[in-house]
mmCIF file of C-alpha atoms and ligand atoms in Angstrom:
data_model
loop_
_atom_site.group_PDB
_atom_site.id
_atom_site.type_symbol
_atom_site.label_atom_id
_atom_site.label_comp_id
_atom_site.label_asym_id
_atom_site.label_seq_id
_atom_site.Cartn_x
_atom_site.Cartn_y
_atom_site.Cartn_z
ATOM 1 C CA MET A 13 0.000 0.000 0.000
ATOM 2 C CA SER A 14 3.004 2.180 0.346
ATOM 3 C CA ARG A 15 5.402 2.437 -2.511
ATOM 4 C CA PRO A 16 4.603 4.842 -5.312
ATOM 5 C CA GLY A 17 3.815 3.004 -8.492
ATOM 6 C CA GLU A 18 3.244 -0.284 -6.748
ATOM 7 C CA GLU A 19 -0.432 -0.224 -7.526
ATOM 8 C CA ARG A 20 -0.276 0.490 -11.220
ATOM 9 C CA THR A 21 2.933 -0.811 -12.690
ATOM 10 C CA THR A 22 4.794 -4.047 -12.506
ATOM 11 C CA ALA A 23 8.117 -2.240 -12.367
ATOM 12 C CA ALA A 24 7.954 -2.316 -8.593
ATOM 13 C CA VAL A 25 7.745 -6.110 -8.508
ATOM 14 C CA ARG A 26 11.129 -6.968 -7.157
ATOM 15 C CA PRO A 27 13.080 -9.621 -8.995
ATOM 16 C CA TYR A 28 12.704 -12.689 -6.855
ATOM 17 C CA VAL A 29 15.405 -15.265 -6.777
ATOM 18 C CA ILE A 30 14.338 -18.783 -7.486
ATOM 19 C CA THR A 31 12.178 -19.633 -4.566
ATOM 20 C CA ARG A 32 10.523 -22.990 -4.758
ATOM 21 C CA GLY A 33 9.022 -23.812 -1.403
ATOM 22 C CA ARG A 34 9.635 -20.337 -0.068
ATOM 23 C CA ALA A 35 7.165 -17.528 0.256
ATOM 24 C CA GLY A 36 8.550 -14.048 0.030
ATOM 25 C CA SER A 37 7.500 -11.251 2.305
ATOM 26 C CA SER A 38 3.761 -10.976 1.958
ATOM 27 C CA ARG A 39 3.986 -7.218 1.527
ATOM 28 C CA ASP A 40 5.745 -7.563 -1.793
ATOM 29 C CA ALA A 41 3.594 -10.420 -3.032
ATOM 30 C CA LEU A 42 1.858 -10.080 -6.360
ATOM 31 C CA PRO A 43 -1.781 -9.355 -5.453
ATOM 32 C CA LEU A 44 -4.070 -12.347 -6.065
ATOM 33 C CA GLU A 45 -6.322 -10.329 -8.375
ATOM 34 C CA THR A 46 -3.464 -9.303 -10.690
ATOM 35 C CA LEU A 47 -4.304 -10.449 -14.219
ATOM 36 C CA VAL A 48 -1.525 -12.287 -15.995
ATOM 37 C CA MET A 49 -0.967 -13.694 -19.470
ATOM 38 C CA ALA A 50 1.926 -15.253 -21.368
ATOM 39 C CA SER A 51 3.757 -12.677 -23.476
ATOM 40 C CA GLY A 52 4.493 -15.221 -26.171
ATOM 41 C CA SER A 53 8.257 -14.847 -25.865
ATOM 42 C CA ALA A 54 10.105 -18.135 -26.227
ATOM 43 C CA LEU A 55 11.007 -19.768 -22.925
ATOM 44 C CA PRO A 56 14.716 -20.550 -22.542
ATOM 45 C CA PRO A 57 15.412 -24.297 -22.773
ATOM 46 C CA HIS A 58 16.911 -24.493 -19.280
ATOM 47 C CA LEU A 59 13.853 -23.038 -17.545
ATOM 48 C CA GLN A 60 12.557 -25.249 -14.733
ATOM 49 C CA PRO A 61 9.313 -27.191 -15.318
ATOM 50 C CA GLU A 62 7.451 -25.256 -12.600
ATOM 51 C CA TYR A 63 7.891 -22.100 -14.614
ATOM 52 C CA ARG A 64 7.000 -23.791 -17.901
ATOM 53 C CA ARG A 65 3.835 -25.157 -16.403
ATOM 54 C CA ILE A 66 2.656 -21.731 -15.330
ATOM 55 C CA ALA A 67 3.643 -20.015 -18.565
ATOM 56 C CA GLY A 68 1.933 -22.781 -20.548
ATOM 57 C CA PHE A 69 -1.198 -22.364 -18.508
ATOM 58 C CA CYS A 70 -1.416 -18.610 -19.030
ATOM 59 C CA GLN A 71 -2.413 -18.691 -22.686
ATOM 60 C CA GLY A 72 -5.207 -16.228 -21.894
ATOM 61 C CA LEU A 73 -5.792 -13.662 -19.168
ATOM 62 C CA LEU A 74 -6.265 -15.081 -15.678
ATOM 63 C CA SER A 75 -5.881 -13.808 -12.139
ATOM 64 C CA VAL A 76 -3.016 -15.026 -9.989
ATOM 65 C CA ALA A 77 -5.654 -16.622 -7.740
ATOM 66 C CA GLU A 78 -7.076 -18.619 -10.659
ATOM 67 C CA VAL A 79 -3.650 -19.797 -11.777
ATOM 68 C CA ALA A 80 -2.951 -21.034 -8.241
ATOM 69 C CA ALA A 81 -6.355 -22.695 -7.869
ATOM 70 C CA HIS A 82 -6.279 -24.435 -11.248
ATOM 71 C CA LEU A 83 -2.729 -25.660 -10.797
ATOM 72 C CA GLY A 84 -3.477 -26.704 -7.212
ATOM 73 C CA GLN A 85 -0.470 -24.762 -6.006
ATOM 74 C CA PRO A 86 -0.288 -22.531 -2.949
ATOM 75 C CA PRO A 87 -0.680 -18.896 -4.020
ATOM 76 C CA ALA A 88 2.467 -17.984 -2.080
ATOM 77 C CA VAL A 89 4.484 -20.151 -4.480
ATOM 78 C CA VAL A 90 2.639 -19.109 -7.622
ATOM 79 C CA GLN A 91 3.047 -15.440 -6.689
ATOM 80 C CA VAL A 92 6.798 -15.829 -6.527
ATOM 81 C CA LEU A 93 7.136 -17.856 -9.728
ATOM 82 C CA LEU A 94 4.879 -15.463 -11.630
ATOM 83 C CA ALA A 95 6.877 -12.485 -10.403
ATOM 84 C CA ASP A 96 9.996 -14.155 -11.819
ATOM 85 C CA LEU A 97 8.292 -14.778 -15.151
ATOM 86 C CA ILE A 98 7.135 -11.155 -15.244
ATOM 87 C CA GLY A 99 10.662 -9.994 -14.488
ATOM 88 C CA TRP A 100 11.986 -12.081 -17.376
ATOM 89 C CA GLY A 101 9.336 -10.830 -19.778
ATOM 90 C CA HIS A 102 7.578 -14.176 -20.274
ATOM 91 C CA ILE A 103 4.417 -13.037 -18.538
ATOM 92 C CA VAL A 104 2.731 -9.673 -18.791
ATOM 93 C CA ALA A 105 0.627 -8.414 -15.907
ATOM 94 C CA ARG A 106 -2.325 -6.083 -15.708
ATOM 95 C CA PRO A 107 -2.068 -4.742 -12.175
ATOM 96 C CA PRO A 108 -5.216 -4.627 -10.072
ATOM 97 C CA ILE A 109 -7.328 -1.549 -9.775
ATOM 98 C CA ARG A 110 -7.152 -0.918 -6.074
ATOM 99 C CA VAL A 111 -8.749 1.461 -3.688
ATOM 100 C CA VAL A 112 -6.248 2.331 -1.035
ATOM 101 C CA LYS A 113 -6.861 5.773 0.357
ATOM 102 C CA ARG A 114 -10.477 6.120 -0.783
ATOM 103 C CA LYS A 115 -10.536 9.365 -2.627
ATOM 104 C CA ARG A 116 -12.770 10.984 -5.178
ATOM 105 C CA ALA A 117 -10.670 9.546 -7.991
ATOM 106 C CA ASP A 118 -12.074 6.164 -6.985
ATOM 107 C CA LEU A 119 -15.609 7.287 -7.772
ATOM 108 C CA ASP A 120 -15.260 6.530 -11.473
ATOM 109 C CA LEU A 121 -14.235 2.990 -10.705
ATOM 110 C CA LEU A 122 -17.024 2.501 -8.189
ATOM 111 C CA ARG A 123 -19.627 3.850 -10.599
ATOM 112 C CA LYS A 124 -18.397 1.447 -13.260
ATOM 113 C CA VAL A 125 -18.713 -1.417 -10.811
ATOM 114 C CA LEU A 126 -22.209 -0.274 -9.842
ATOM 115 C CA ASP A 127 -23.319 0.033 -13.474
ATOM 116 C CA GLY A 128 -21.848 -3.357 -14.221
ATOM 117 C CA LEU A 129 -23.656 -4.992 -11.304
ATOM 118 C CA GLU A 130 -26.950 -3.299 -12.129
ATOM 119 C CA SER A 131 -26.744 -4.645 -15.666
ATOM 120 C CA LYS A 132 -26.635 -8.173 -14.196
ATOM 121 C CA LEU A 133 -30.039 -7.828 -12.573
ATOM 122 C CA MET B 178 -12.878 -26.969 -4.048
ATOM 123 C CA ALA B 179 -16.235 -25.347 -3.820
ATOM 124 C CA GLY B 180 -19.107 -26.984 -5.523
ATOM 125 C CA THR B 181 -20.199 -29.911 -3.412
ATOM 126 C CA ASP B 182 -22.997 -27.714 -2.145
ATOM 127 C CA GLY B 183 -24.721 -27.626 -5.506
ATOM 128 C CA THR B 184 -23.897 -24.026 -6.320
ATOM 129 C CA ILE B 185 -21.995 -24.780 -9.506
ATOM 130 C CA ARG B 186 -23.312 -22.955 -12.525
ATOM 131 C CA THR B 187 -22.091 -24.769 -15.569
ATOM 132 C CA ASP B 188 -24.157 -22.742 -18.027
ATOM 133 C CA HIS B 189 -21.438 -20.117 -18.203
ATOM 134 C CA HIS B 190 -18.947 -22.590 -19.514
ATOM 135 C CA THR B 191 -20.978 -23.188 -22.608
ATOM 136 C CA ALA B 192 -21.746 -19.509 -23.040
ATOM 137 C CA HIS B 193 -18.202 -18.677 -24.114
ATOM 138 C CA PRO B 194 -16.797 -21.801 -25.706
ATOM 139 C CA GLY B 195 -13.989 -19.771 -27.214
ATOM 140 C CA HIS B 196 -12.608 -19.013 -23.791
ATOM 141 C CA THR B 197 -12.551 -22.571 -22.538
ATOM 142 C CA ALA B 198 -9.518 -24.784 -22.551
ATOM 143 C CA HIS B 199 -7.860 -27.627 -20.728
ATOM 144 C CA PRO B 200 -4.234 -26.653 -20.542
ATOM 145 C CA GLY B 201 -1.952 -28.879 -18.559
ATOM 146 C CA HIS B 202 -4.216 -31.818 -19.297
ATOM 147 C CA ALA B 203 -1.355 -34.289 -19.348
ATOM 148 C CA ASP B 204 -0.619 -34.496 -15.652
ATOM 149 C CA ARG B 205 -3.970 -33.404 -14.394
ATOM 150 C CA THR B 206 -5.314 -35.383 -11.488
ATOM 151 C CA THR B 207 -8.384 -35.046 -9.384
ATOM 152 C CA ARG B 208 -7.851 -32.848 -6.413
ATOM 153 C CA THR B 209 -8.427 -34.418 -3.093
ATOM 154 C CA ASP B 210 -7.400 -31.679 -0.732
ATOM 155 C CA HIS B 211 -8.196 -27.964 -0.704
ATOM 156 C CA THR B 212 -11.757 -29.165 -0.659
ATOM 157 C CA ASN B 213 -14.729 -27.227 0.599
ATOM 158 C CA GLU B 214 -13.773 -24.273 2.659
ATOM 159 C CA THR B 215 -14.418 -25.785 6.011
ATOM 160 C CA GLY B 216 -12.652 -23.151 7.980
ATOM 161 C CA GLU B 217 -10.036 -25.671 9.017
ATOM 162 C CA THR B 218 -6.441 -24.650 9.144
ATOM 163 C CA ASP B 219 -4.013 -26.652 7.166
ATOM 164 C CA GLU B 220 -0.929 -27.001 9.260
ATOM 165 C CA THR B 221 1.586 -27.823 6.631
ATOM 166 C CA GLY B 222 4.652 -26.413 5.059
ATOM 167 C CA ASP B 223 4.340 -28.664 2.045
ATOM 168 C CA THR B 224 4.231 -26.318 -0.886
ATOM 169 C CA ASP B 225 5.634 -28.728 -3.412
ATOM 170 C CA ASP B 226 2.749 -30.831 -4.594
ATOM 171 C CA MET B 227 2.764 -30.599 -8.367
ATOM 172 C CA ASP B 228 0.009 -33.144 -8.980
ATOM 173 C CA ASP B 229 -2.797 -31.241 -7.475
ATOM 174 C CA MET B 230 -4.401 -29.902 -10.611
ATOM 175 C CA ASP B 231 -7.943 -28.612 -10.369
ATOM 176 C CA ASP B 232 -10.448 -30.328 -12.642
ATOM 177 C CA THR B 233 -12.370 -27.212 -13.564
ATOM 178 C CA PRO B 234 -12.122 -26.127 -17.197
ATOM 179 C CA VAL B 235 -10.341 -22.826 -17.520
ATOM 180 C CA MET B 236 -12.355 -19.882 -18.715
ATOM 181 C CA TYR B 237 -9.998 -17.062 -19.499
ATOM 182 C CA VAL B 238 -10.866 -13.444 -18.796
ATOM 183 C CA GLU B 239 -11.865 -11.499 -21.909
ATOM 184 C CA SER B 240 -8.791 -9.861 -23.382
ATOM 185 C CA SER B 241 -10.530 -6.475 -23.408
ATOM 186 C CA VAL B 242 -10.391 -6.401 -19.608
ATOM 187 C CA ALA B 243 -7.888 -3.817 -18.385
ATOM 188 C CA GLY B 244 -7.704 -4.797 -14.743
ATOM 189 C CA ALA B 245 -9.392 -6.386 -11.780
ATOM 190 C CA ALA B 246 -10.924 -5.058 -8.591
ATOM 191 C CA LYS B 247 -11.930 -7.108 -5.572
ATOM 192 C CA ILE B 248 -14.576 -7.305 -2.906
ATOM 193 C CA LEU B 249 -14.338 -9.509 0.171
ATOM 194 C CA VAL B 250 -17.204 -11.706 1.323
ATOM 195 C CA VAL B 251 -16.746 -12.427 5.000
ATOM 196 C CA GLY B 252 -18.551 -14.164 7.796
ATOM 197 C CA PRO B 253 -18.523 -17.278 9.941
ATOM 198 C CA MET B 254 -18.535 -20.804 8.594
ATOM 199 C CA GLY B 255 -21.822 -21.911 7.117
ATOM 200 C CA VAL B 256 -23.215 -18.412 6.718
ATOM 201 C CA GLY B 257 -23.399 -18.686 2.921
ATOM 202 C CA LYS B 258 -20.185 -17.152 1.572
ATOM 203 C CA THR B 259 -19.471 -19.879 -0.971
ATOM 204 C CA THR B 260 -23.123 -20.002 -1.943
ATOM 205 C CA LEU B 261 -23.287 -16.263 -2.621
ATOM 206 C CA ILE B 262 -20.036 -16.263 -4.567
ATOM 207 C CA GLY B 263 -21.229 -19.213 -6.659
ATOM 208 C CA THR B 264 -24.569 -17.555 -7.297
ATOM 209 C CA VAL B 265 -23.083 -14.408 -8.790
ATOM 210 C CA SER B 266 -19.874 -15.783 -10.319
ATOM 211 C CA GLU B 267 -19.444 -16.390 -14.050
ATOM 212 C CA ILE B 268 -16.974 -19.172 -13.279
ATOM 213 C CA LYS B 269 -17.491 -22.088 -10.992
ATOM 214 C CA PRO B 270 -16.163 -20.912 -7.623
ATOM 215 C CA LEU B 271 -12.567 -21.907 -7.141
ATOM 216 C CA SER B 272 -10.758 -22.559 -3.932
ATOM 217 C CA THR B 273 -7.234 -21.750 -2.992
ATOM 218 C CA GLU B 274 -5.652 -20.731 0.243
ATOM 219 C CA ALA B 275 -4.350 -17.623 1.896
ATOM 220 C CA THR B 276 -1.270 -17.767 4.034
ATOM 221 C CA MET B 277 -1.457 -16.026 7.355
ATOM 222 C CA SER B 278 0.573 -12.898 6.936
ATOM 223 C CA GLN B 279 1.864 -13.217 10.482
ATOM 224 C CA ALA B 280 3.577 -16.400 9.511
ATOM 225 C CA GLY B 281 4.927 -14.697 6.405
ATOM 226 C CA ALA B 282 6.204 -11.708 8.311
ATOM 227 C CA ARG B 283 8.109 -13.905 10.718
ATOM 228 C CA LEU B 284 9.975 -15.570 7.890
ATOM 229 C CA ASP B 285 13.382 -14.506 6.907
ATOM 230 C CA THR B 286 13.417 -14.460 3.106
ATOM 231 C CA LYS B 287 16.031 -17.212 3.104
ATOM 232 C CA VAL B 288 13.980 -19.545 5.257
ATOM 233 C CA ARG B 289 11.367 -22.043 4.137
ATOM 234 C CA PRO B 290 7.935 -21.807 5.689
ATOM 235 C CA SER B 291 7.980 -23.902 8.805
ATOM 236 C CA LYS B 292 5.635 -26.780 9.529
ATOM 237 C CA THR B 293 3.464 -24.369 11.460
ATOM 238 C CA THR B 294 2.665 -22.117 8.521
ATOM 239 C CA THR B 295 -1.068 -21.747 8.719
ATOM 240 C CA THR B 296 -3.239 -21.374 5.695
ATOM 241 C CA VAL B 297 -6.895 -20.686 5.368
ATOM 242 C CA ALA B 298 -9.214 -21.768 2.591
ATOM 243 C CA LEU B 299 -10.174 -18.995 0.261
ATOM 244 C CA ASP B 300 -13.108 -19.323 -2.126
ATOM 245 C CA PHE B 301 -13.434 -16.963 -4.982
ATOM 246 C CA GLY B 302 -15.499 -16.145 -8.021
ATOM 247 C CA ARG B 303 -15.426 -13.640 -10.818
ATOM 248 C CA ILE B 304 -17.788 -11.237 -12.587
ATOM 249 C CA THR B 305 -16.838 -9.408 -15.776
ATOM 250 C CA LEU B 306 -18.350 -5.942 -15.755
ATOM 251 C CA GLY B 307 -18.846 -4.067 -18.994
ATOM 252 C CA GLY B 308 -16.087 -5.912 -20.837
ATOM 253 C CA GLU B 309 -13.278 -3.756 -19.411
ATOM 254 C CA LEU B 310 -13.272 -4.578 -15.735
ATOM 255 C CA VAL B 311 -13.417 -7.819 -13.824
ATOM 256 C CA LEU B 312 -14.534 -8.082 -10.228
ATOM 257 C CA TYR B 313 -13.215 -10.844 -7.976
ATOM 258 C CA LEU B 314 -15.116 -11.898 -4.890
ATOM 259 C CA PHE B 315 -12.940 -13.462 -2.216
ATOM 260 C CA GLY B 316 -14.691 -15.394 0.534
ATOM 261 C CA THR B 317 -12.857 -16.081 3.720
ATOM 262 C CA PRO B 318 -14.010 -17.316 7.118
ATOM 263 C CA GLY B 319 -14.348 -14.876 9.948
ATOM 264 C CA GLN B 320 -13.225 -16.729 13.027
ATOM 265 C CA GLN B 321 -10.675 -14.951 15.131
ATOM 266 C CA ARG B 322 -7.859 -17.327 14.308
ATOM 267 C CA PHE B 323 -8.140 -16.662 10.570
ATOM 268 C CA LEU B 324 -8.115 -12.905 10.764
ATOM 269 C CA PRO B 325 -4.396 -12.464 10.105
ATOM 270 C CA ALA B 326 -4.940 -13.932 6.646
ATOM 271 C CA TRP B 327 -7.207 -11.033 5.798
ATOM 272 C CA LYS B 328 -4.599 -8.368 5.936
ATOM 273 C CA ASP B 329 -3.119 -8.939 2.496
ATOM 274 C CA LEU B 330 -6.457 -9.828 1.052
ATOM 275 C CA ALA B 331 -8.050 -6.633 2.301
ATOM 276 C CA ARG B 332 -5.333 -4.406 0.887
ATOM 277 C CA GLY B 333 -6.778 -2.532 -2.089
ATOM 278 C CA ALA B 334 -10.255 -4.062 -1.780
ATOM 279 C CA LEU B 335 -13.208 -1.881 -2.742
ATOM 280 C CA GLY B 336 -15.001 -3.054 0.373
ATOM 281 C CA ALA B 337 -16.553 -6.091 1.988
ATOM 282 C CA LEU B 338 -19.914 -7.759 2.288
ATOM 283 C CA ALA B 339 -20.343 -9.142 5.803
ATOM 284 C CA LEU B 340 -22.775 -12.067 5.905
ATOM 285 C CA VAL B 341 -24.786 -12.639 9.044
ATOM 286 C CA ASP B 342 -26.910 -15.563 10.203
ATOM 287 C CA THR B 343 -29.463 -14.377 12.749
ATOM 288 C CA ARG B 344 -29.454 -17.775 14.439
ATOM 289 C CA ASP B 345 -25.946 -16.959 15.634
ATOM 290 C CA LEU B 346 -25.260 -13.259 15.515
ATOM 291 C CA GLU B 347 -22.239 -13.542 17.750
ATOM 292 C CA ALA B 348 -20.453 -15.677 15.185
ATOM 293 C CA SER B 349 -20.273 -12.577 12.980
ATOM 294 C CA PHE B 350 -18.768 -10.282 15.582
ATOM 295 C CA ASP B 351 -15.154 -11.198 14.837
ATOM 296 C CA ALA B 352 -15.517 -10.575 11.131
ATOM 297 C CA ILE B 353 -17.302 -7.252 11.500
ATOM 298 C CA GLY B 354 -14.918 -6.048 14.184
ATOM 299 C CA HIS B 355 -11.964 -6.953 12.039
ATOM 300 C CA LEU B 356 -13.302 -5.053 9.039
ATOM 301 C CA GLU B 357 -13.568 -2.021 11.296
ATOM 302 C CA ASP B 358 -10.025 -2.518 12.585
ATOM 303 C CA LEU B 359 -8.666 -2.792 9.045
ATOM 304 C CA ASP B 360 -10.736 0.206 7.962
ATOM 305 C CA VAL B 361 -12.438 -1.766 5.189
ATOM 306 C CA PRO B 362 -15.829 -0.240 4.380
ATOM 307 C CA PHE B 363 -18.583 -2.832 4.437
ATOM 308 C CA SER B 364 -22.260 -3.498 4.275
ATOM 309 C CA VAL B 365 -24.138 -6.265 6.048
ATOM 310 C CA ALA B 366 -26.266 -8.922 4.384
ATOM 311 C CA VAL B 367 -28.455 -11.080 6.591
ATOM 312 C CA ASN B 368 -28.999 -14.526 5.135
ATOM 313 C CA ALA B 369 -32.379 -15.903 6.055
ATOM 314 C CA PHE B 370 -32.447 -19.610 6.883
ATOM 315 C CA PRO B 371 -35.663 -21.631 7.208
ATOM 316 C CA ASP B 372 -35.477 -21.772 10.999
ATOM 317 C CA SER B 373 -34.315 -18.156 11.488
ATOM 318 C CA THR B 374 -36.648 -16.223 13.726
ATOM 319 C CA PRO B 375 -37.544 -12.851 12.245
ATOM 320 C CA HIS B 376 -35.657 -9.910 13.718
ATOM 321 C CA ASN B 377 -36.460 -6.301 13.265
ATOM 322 C CA GLU B 378 -33.795 -4.139 11.731
ATOM 323 C CA ASP B 379 -33.245 -1.921 14.756
ATOM 324 C CA ASP B 380 -32.615 -4.902 17.011
ATOM 325 C CA LEU B 381 -30.187 -6.367 14.508
ATOM 326 C CA ARG B 382 -28.354 -3.091 14.149
ATOM 327 C CA SER B 383 -27.901 -2.641 17.838
ATOM 328 C CA ALA B 384 -26.972 -6.287 18.383
ATOM 329 C CA LEU B 385 -24.298 -5.953 15.683
ATOM 330 C CA ASP B 386 -23.380 -2.464 16.884
ATOM 331 C CA LEU B 387 -23.593 -1.028 13.365
ATOM 332 C CA LEU B 388 -23.041 2.613 12.552
ATOM 333 C CA PRO B 389 -26.223 4.311 11.308
ATOM 334 C CA HIS B 390 -24.926 4.641 7.737
ATOM 335 C CA THR B 391 -23.857 0.995 7.374
ATOM 336 C CA PRO B 392 -26.360 -0.671 5.037
ATOM 337 C CA LEU B 393 -28.152 -3.768 6.239
ATOM 338 C CA VAL B 394 -30.009 -5.894 3.710
ATOM 339 C CA ILE B 395 -31.781 -9.222 3.816
ATOM 340 C CA CYS B 396 -30.403 -11.620 1.260
ATOM 341 C CA ASP B 397 -30.874 -15.124 -0.043
ATOM 342 C CA ALA B 398 -27.437 -16.229 -1.126
ATOM 343 C CA ARG B 399 -28.998 -18.898 -3.353
ATOM 344 C CA GLU B 400 -30.809 -16.270 -5.410
ATOM 345 C CA HIS B 401 -28.938 -14.443 -8.133
ATOM 346 C CA LYS B 402 -30.925 -11.235 -7.999
ATOM 347 C CA SER B 403 -30.858 -11.068 -4.229
ATOM 348 C CA SER B 404 -27.099 -11.638 -4.084
ATOM 349 C CA VAL B 405 -26.368 -9.062 -6.787
ATOM 350 C CA GLN B 406 -28.558 -6.607 -4.894
ATOM 351 C CA ALA B 407 -26.523 -7.199 -1.743
ATOM 352 C CA LEU B 408 -23.391 -6.293 -3.702
ATOM 353 C CA ILE B 409 -25.148 -3.251 -5.134
ATOM 354 C CA SER B 410 -26.010 -2.091 -1.621
ATOM 355 C CA LEU B 411 -22.331 -2.281 -0.758
ATOM 356 C CA VAL B 412 -21.090 -0.408 -3.827
ATOM 357 C CA SER B 413 -23.801 2.256 -3.471
ATOM 358 C CA HIS B 414 -22.674 2.719 0.109
ATOM 359 C CA LEU B 415 -19.050 3.088 -1.000
ATOM 360 C CA ILE B 416 -20.072 5.752 -3.503
ATOM 361 C CA GLU B 417 -22.156 7.619 -0.941
ATOM 362 C CA THR B 418 -19.369 7.656 1.626
ATOM 363 C CA LEU B 419 -16.953 9.052 -0.935
ATOM 364 C CA THR B 420 -19.394 11.645 -2.201
ATOM 365 C CA GLU B 421 -20.179 12.814 1.320
ATOM 366 C CA ALA B 422 -16.543 12.966 2.348
ATOM 367 C CA SER B 423 -15.754 15.691 -0.151
HETATM 368 N N1 LIG C 196 -31.911 -20.823 3.322
HETATM 369 C C1 LIG C 196 -30.703 -20.404 2.962
HETATM 370 N N2 LIG C 196 -29.687 -21.294 2.932
HETATM 371 C C2 LIG C 196 -28.463 -20.840 2.581
HETATM 372 C C3 LIG C 196 -28.239 -19.480 2.261
HETATM 373 N N3 LIG C 196 -26.915 -19.339 1.982
HETATM 374 C C4 LIG C 196 -26.360 -20.536 2.133
HETATM 375 N N4 LIG C 196 -27.266 -21.464 2.477
HETATM 376 C C5 LIG C 196 -27.001 -22.873 2.770
HETATM 377 O O1 LIG C 196 -26.155 -22.906 3.913
HETATM 378 C C6 LIG C 196 -25.152 -23.893 3.774
HETATM 379 C C7 LIG C 196 -23.769 -23.293 4.001
HETATM 380 O O2 LIG C 196 -23.484 -22.360 2.975
HETATM 381 P P1 LIG C 196 -21.981 -22.064 2.467
HETATM 382 O O3 LIG C 196 -22.124 -21.151 1.310
HETATM 383 O O4 LIG C 196 -21.213 -23.318 2.244
HETATM 384 O O5 LIG C 196 -21.374 -21.297 3.714
HETATM 385 P P2 LIG C 196 -19.877 -20.754 3.937
HETATM 386 O O6 LIG C 196 -19.246 -21.645 4.937
HETATM 387 O O7 LIG C 196 -20.052 -19.363 4.462
HETATM 388 O O8 LIG C 196 -19.162 -20.759 2.624
HETATM 389 C C8 LIG C 196 -25.335 -24.497 2.396
HETATM 390 O O9 LIG C 196 -26.002 -25.707 2.558
HETATM 391 C C9 LIG C 196 -26.184 -23.496 1.655
HETATM 392 O O10 LIG C 196 -27.004 -24.113 0.696
HETATM 393 C C10 LIG C 196 -29.350 -18.581 2.287
HETATM 394 O O11 LIG C 196 -29.234 -17.381 2.001
HETATM 395 N N5 LIG C 196 -30.543 -19.097 2.638
HETATM 396 MG MG1 LIG C 197 -17.456 -21.671 2.100
#
């Protein structure tokens, strides 16, 4: 919630080292509602299967939460592996639209959500 | 995974055949754990299971969608969180887990999660709104011992829908109190069960110690319209609070 740019760009995602079985600090974790998709860039031949599996799965847009649920992997692991793939350019991310300080600028978003929900009735 | 309670809506899968796929089919196996959110903790540090593929067909988000927002659905076990999420979701509700952030914070980045890492089941669903925005609903149990898991989940959320069962109001106290502590704006939806005794709104409000502006609606989580209306009450409330604040 703190660092400038964290909410809107992926530049702030720190390059994780290879972290199988290790969750990073939860503060830096890729939010579960981040949308991710394979960039289409060729994966290097030496890339570990865990990474390949995720990249192969992300042929369309999906949230981090969905990737974790479908692969049956703990989100803490998937968050770290996805952050690596983003850092290497194999995955592109659409960062979540978050409301942090609740200001007027959020009204547009909230009205869109309201309109969207009303159209489901 | 969610779905044993009959809330699965498979019609959506046929509605967008172009978005459906079975990637990773080769080593897919039926999941046996991460089952229904039962509110149980899973005391394990095993994060390595690669053969735990979910069986649900993947329905990708429309490529026109620019980003996602989230709303939390909170309340005690059995109050209807998974039901409500399944009722409004365009995908079959999925289940994953949230790691308690306390456990995470204690970890040195070089250390593996210990055997005592506690996770909590997290059900979620998805609604695409207007082709450019997708809304995720995250359902998580409200008992005191799970509250640390909310911290990360709550960060950036639009707000929360707090579900209440009038047969056990006290079971909702932890969840509502925690939303207040985390400064997450919320509205309350009372799920009516067949053996619920009718309560009047004033009694409910004072029993739950709600602020006068906090919306309180009656909801049937099994009904699409009713559940969407509960979400609308929340978002309308969020808009009103913002409009009044300035
Ligand atoms: N009558 C009634 N039953 C409900 C309602 N919501 C949920 N249920 C039932 O209550 C049970 C528990 O619901 P569930 O969604 O699993 O609760 P959760 O633990 O909060 O996820 C299920 O059998 C549901 O069918 C409701 O609004 N009205
Ligand atoms: Mg549930």
